[in-house]
Short mmCIF file of N, CA and C and ligand atoms in Angstrom, two decimals:
data_model
loop_
_atom_site.label_atom_id
_atom_site.label_comp_id
_atom_site.label_asym_id
_atom_site.label_seq_id
_atom_site.Cartn_x
_atom_site.Cartn_y
_atom_site.Cartn_z
N UNK A 457 24.39 -2.43 26.63
CA UNK A 457 26.58 -3.65 26.32
C UNK A 457 25.03 -5.14 27.83
N UNK A 458 25.75 -5.67 27.08
CA UNK A 458 25.94 -7.70 27.68
C UNK A 458 26.30 -7.40 28.55
N UNK A 459 25.45 -7.81 29.30
CA UNK A 459 25.26 -8.28 30.71
C UNK A 459 26.40 -9.72 31.38
N UNK A 460 27.73 -9.70 31.14
CA UNK A 460 28.63 -11.37 30.97
C UNK A 460 27.83 -12.65 32.37
N UNK A 461 27.89 -13.52 31.85
CA UNK A 461 26.96 -13.98 33.05
C UNK A 461 28.31 -15.14 34.17
N UNK A 462 28.27 -15.44 35.38
CA UNK A 462 28.69 -15.46 36.28
C UNK A 462 28.56 -16.94 36.08
N UNK A 463 29.83 -17.12 35.88
CA UNK A 463 29.23 -19.25 35.92
C UNK A 463 30.05 -19.22 37.51
N UNK A 464 30.37 -20.81 37.66
CA UNK A 464 30.66 -21.15 38.84
C UNK A 464 32.02 -21.05 39.12
N UNK A 465 33.13 -21.04 38.20
CA UNK A 465 34.42 -20.07 38.99
C UNK A 465 34.90 -19.06 39.09
N UNK A 466 33.24 -17.96 38.24
CA UNK A 466 33.75 -16.46 37.61
C UNK A 466 32.98 -15.53 38.60
N UNK A 467 33.18 -14.42 39.19
CA UNK A 467 32.00 -14.06 39.74
C UNK A 467 31.63 -12.02 39.46
N UNK A 468 31.06 -11.38 39.86
CA UNK A 468 30.76 -10.21 39.13
C UNK A 468 31.56 -9.35 39.58
N UNK A 469 32.51 -7.97 38.68
CA UNK A 469 33.24 -7.35 39.89
C UNK A 469 32.77 -5.97 39.53
N UNK A 470 31.83 -4.54 39.88
CA UNK A 470 32.26 -3.29 39.58
C UNK A 470 33.14 -3.41 39.33
N UNK A 471 32.96 -2.55 38.07
CA UNK A 471 33.83 -2.17 36.58
C UNK A 471 34.84 -0.42 37.31
N UNK A 472 34.20 -0.17 38.32
CA UNK A 472 34.14 0.83 38.45
C UNK A 472 34.85 1.19 40.29
N UNK A 473 34.03 0.51 41.29
CA UNK A 473 33.88 0.87 42.20
C UNK A 473 34.61 -0.18 42.78
N UNK A 474 34.95 -1.57 42.90
CA UNK A 474 35.63 -3.17 42.88
C UNK A 474 34.69 -3.94 43.72
N UNK A 475 33.06 -2.74 43.76
CA UNK A 475 32.22 -3.70 44.69
C UNK A 475 31.94 -5.63 44.34
N UNK A 476 31.98 -6.26 44.72
CA UNK A 476 32.44 -7.44 44.68
C UNK A 476 31.10 -8.43 44.97
N UNK A 477 29.72 -7.58 45.76
CA UNK A 477 29.30 -9.21 46.85
C UNK A 477 27.51 -8.70 46.76
N UNK A 478 27.27 -6.77 45.89
CA UNK A 478 25.87 -6.40 46.32
C UNK A 478 25.50 -6.43 45.53
N UNK A 479 24.38 -6.29 44.06
CA UNK A 479 24.17 -5.71 42.72
C UNK A 479 22.63 -5.37 42.39
N UNK A 480 21.50 -4.30 41.73
CA UNK A 480 20.38 -4.97 41.50
C UNK A 480 20.29 -5.49 40.19
N UNK A 481 20.24 -6.93 40.49
CA UNK A 481 19.77 -6.58 38.57
C UNK A 481 17.89 -7.25 38.45
N UNK A 482 17.94 -6.47 37.74
CA UNK A 482 16.79 -6.53 36.92
C UNK A 482 16.82 -7.86 35.80
N UNK A 483 15.77 -8.95 35.93
CA UNK A 483 15.31 -10.12 34.91
C UNK A 483 14.69 -10.08 34.24
N UNK A 484 14.51 -10.78 33.78
CA UNK A 484 13.07 -11.18 33.08
C UNK A 484 13.70 -12.49 32.02
N UNK A 485 12.11 -12.97 32.22
CA UNK A 485 11.75 -14.78 31.99
C UNK A 485 10.57 -14.63 32.09
N UNK A 486 10.32 -16.36 31.66
CA UNK A 486 9.33 -17.11 31.37
C UNK A 486 8.42 -18.56 31.85
N UNK A 487 8.55 -18.00 32.90
CA UNK A 487 8.18 -19.04 34.11
C UNK A 487 6.47 -20.28 33.76
N UNK A 488 6.81 -20.59 33.94
CA UNK A 488 5.23 -22.35 34.49
C UNK A 488 5.65 -21.71 36.02
N UNK A 489 4.28 -22.22 36.55
CA UNK A 489 3.72 -22.02 38.00
C UNK A 489 3.13 -22.96 38.10
N UNK A 490 2.90 -24.41 38.27
CA UNK A 490 1.77 -24.95 39.38
C UNK A 490 1.35 -23.65 40.51
N UNK A 491 0.48 -23.88 40.31
CA UNK A 491 -0.36 -23.08 41.80
C UNK A 491 -1.62 -23.86 41.80
N UNK A 492 -2.14 -23.58 43.06
CA UNK A 492 -2.69 -24.51 43.31
C UNK A 492 -2.87 -23.72 44.73
N UNK A 493 -4.79 -24.26 45.14
CA UNK A 493 -5.39 -22.13 44.90
C UNK A 493 -6.59 -23.66 45.93
N UNK A 494 -6.28 -22.65 47.71
CA UNK A 494 -7.10 -23.81 48.46
C UNK A 494 -8.62 -23.83 47.97
N UNK A 495 -9.74 -23.50 49.43
CA UNK A 495 -10.91 -24.13 49.13
C UNK A 495 -11.18 -22.20 49.27
N UNK A 496 -11.08 -21.47 50.45
CA UNK A 496 -10.68 -19.84 49.79
C UNK A 496 -10.30 -19.29 49.31
N UNK A 497 -9.79 -19.42 47.62
CA UNK A 497 -9.27 -18.54 46.76
C UNK A 497 -7.89 -18.10 46.79
N UNK A 498 -6.97 -18.30 47.99
CA UNK A 498 -6.10 -17.80 48.56
C UNK A 498 -4.59 -19.33 47.23
N UNK A 499 -3.89 -18.49 46.66
CA UNK A 499 -2.96 -19.13 45.65
C UNK A 499 -2.23 -19.37 46.42
N UNK A 500 -1.32 -20.23 45.92
CA UNK A 500 0.16 -20.92 46.67
C UNK A 500 1.34 -21.48 45.21
N UNK A 501 2.51 -21.58 45.31
CA UNK A 501 2.50 -21.74 44.43
C UNK A 501 3.57 -23.09 44.37
N UNK A 502 3.13 -23.48 43.73
CA UNK A 502 3.79 -24.76 44.43
C UNK A 502 5.50 -25.74 44.32
N UNK A 503 5.20 -25.57 42.68
CA UNK A 503 6.44 -25.95 41.64
C UNK A 503 6.98 -24.58 40.52
N UNK A 504 8.32 -23.89 41.16
CA UNK A 504 7.93 -23.27 39.07
C UNK A 504 9.16 -23.69 37.61
N UNK A 505 8.80 -23.85 37.52
CA UNK A 505 9.89 -24.28 36.23
C UNK A 505 10.16 -23.07 35.21
N UNK A 506 11.48 -22.72 35.31
CA UNK A 506 12.31 -21.12 34.32
C UNK A 506 12.39 -22.02 32.62
N UNK A 507 12.22 -21.32 31.48
CA UNK A 507 11.26 -21.36 30.66
C UNK A 507 13.02 -21.20 29.99
N UNK A 508 12.87 -19.80 30.22
CA UNK A 508 14.33 -18.65 29.65
C UNK A 508 14.21 -18.05 31.22
N UNK A 509 15.56 -17.35 30.84
CA UNK A 509 15.68 -16.36 31.86
C UNK A 509 16.61 -15.46 30.88
N UNK A 510 16.99 -14.36 31.47
CA UNK A 510 17.20 -13.05 30.42
C UNK A 510 17.87 -12.02 31.16
N UNK A 511 18.61 -12.23 32.22
CA UNK A 511 19.67 -10.68 33.22
C UNK A 511 19.73 -9.30 32.23
N UNK A 512 18.97 -8.35 31.87
CA UNK A 512 18.60 -6.97 31.34
C UNK A 512 19.44 -6.13 32.29
N UNK A 513 20.08 -6.22 33.24
CA UNK A 513 20.79 -4.48 33.71
C UNK A 513 21.95 -5.90 34.34
N UNK A 514 22.21 -4.88 35.46
CA UNK A 514 22.75 -4.90 36.63
C UNK A 514 23.14 -3.40 37.49
N UNK A 515 23.31 -3.63 38.26
CA UNK A 515 23.40 -1.15 39.10
C UNK A 515 24.33 -2.33 40.24
N UNK A 516 25.44 -1.60 40.04
CA UNK A 516 26.47 -1.10 41.66
C UNK A 516 25.41 -1.03 42.78
N UNK A 517 25.33 -1.16 43.69
CA UNK A 517 24.94 -0.86 45.58
C UNK A 517 25.96 -0.18 45.75
N UNK A 518 26.65 -0.31 45.39
CA UNK A 518 27.62 0.95 46.10
C UNK A 518 27.46 2.35 45.39
N UNK A 519 27.85 1.79 44.32
CA UNK A 519 27.94 3.27 43.12
C UNK A 519 27.17 3.64 42.39
N UNK A 520 26.33 3.00 42.90
CA UNK A 520 24.33 3.01 41.45
C UNK A 520 25.53 3.52 39.85
N UNK A 521 26.61 2.49 39.71
CA UNK A 521 26.33 2.23 37.53
C UNK A 521 25.85 1.95 37.18
N UNK A 522 25.19 1.63 36.21
CA UNK A 522 24.25 0.82 35.84
C UNK A 522 25.68 -0.23 34.80
N UNK A 523 25.87 -1.84 34.08
CA UNK A 523 26.41 -3.13 33.42
C UNK A 523 27.08 -1.78 32.95
N UNK A 524 29.08 -2.01 33.99
CA UNK A 524 29.76 -2.08 34.52
C UNK A 524 30.39 -2.95 35.06
N UNK A 525 30.11 -3.46 34.64
CA UNK A 525 30.81 -5.54 35.41
C UNK A 525 31.40 -6.63 35.17
N UNK A 526 32.33 -6.70 35.03
CA UNK A 526 33.58 -7.70 34.20
C UNK A 526 33.43 -8.84 35.40
N UNK A 527 34.07 -10.06 34.56
CA UNK A 527 33.53 -11.39 35.55
C UNK A 527 35.30 -11.34 35.55
N UNK A 528 35.20 -11.71 37.54
CA UNK A 528 36.70 -11.82 37.77
C UNK A 528 36.57 -14.02 38.39
N UNK A 529 37.52 -14.09 39.15
CA UNK A 529 37.52 -15.19 39.09
C UNK A 529 37.00 -15.95 40.82
N UNK A 530 36.29 -16.28 41.50
CA UNK A 530 35.81 -16.57 42.33
C UNK A 530 36.83 -17.41 42.76
N UNK A 531 37.27 -16.48 44.34
CA UNK A 531 38.37 -17.28 45.25
C UNK A 531 38.64 -18.90 45.66
N UNK A 532 39.52 -18.83 45.17
CA UNK A 532 40.49 -20.32 45.05
C UNK A 532 39.71 -21.31 43.54
N UNK A 533 39.09 -21.15 42.91
CA UNK A 533 39.36 -21.34 41.46
C UNK A 533 40.48 -20.72 40.68
N UNK A 534 40.90 -21.95 40.64
CA UNK A 534 41.58 -22.04 38.85
C UNK A 534 42.99 -21.17 39.28
N UNK A 535 42.93 -21.04 40.84
CA UNK A 535 44.47 -20.20 40.82
C UNK A 535 44.79 -19.45 40.78
ZN1 ZN B 1897 29.69 0.39 41.43
#
């Protein structure tokens, strides 16, 4: 089952327990990083450019159900 993507007006809600705030999100992404190494060889990522991003699964932290989320309106969005 595909996970719906929240927008500026919607948020996730667990369809089983009603949790709105705590989820474990498994995400795959393709990212270009500008890695800046110091003279000792320690790396520091100074810029990130996300080329693509895909949410693979969402697990509810309250009831541990996977991919049982729906989109509901955020408070104050669209009345
Ligand atoms: Zn839940």
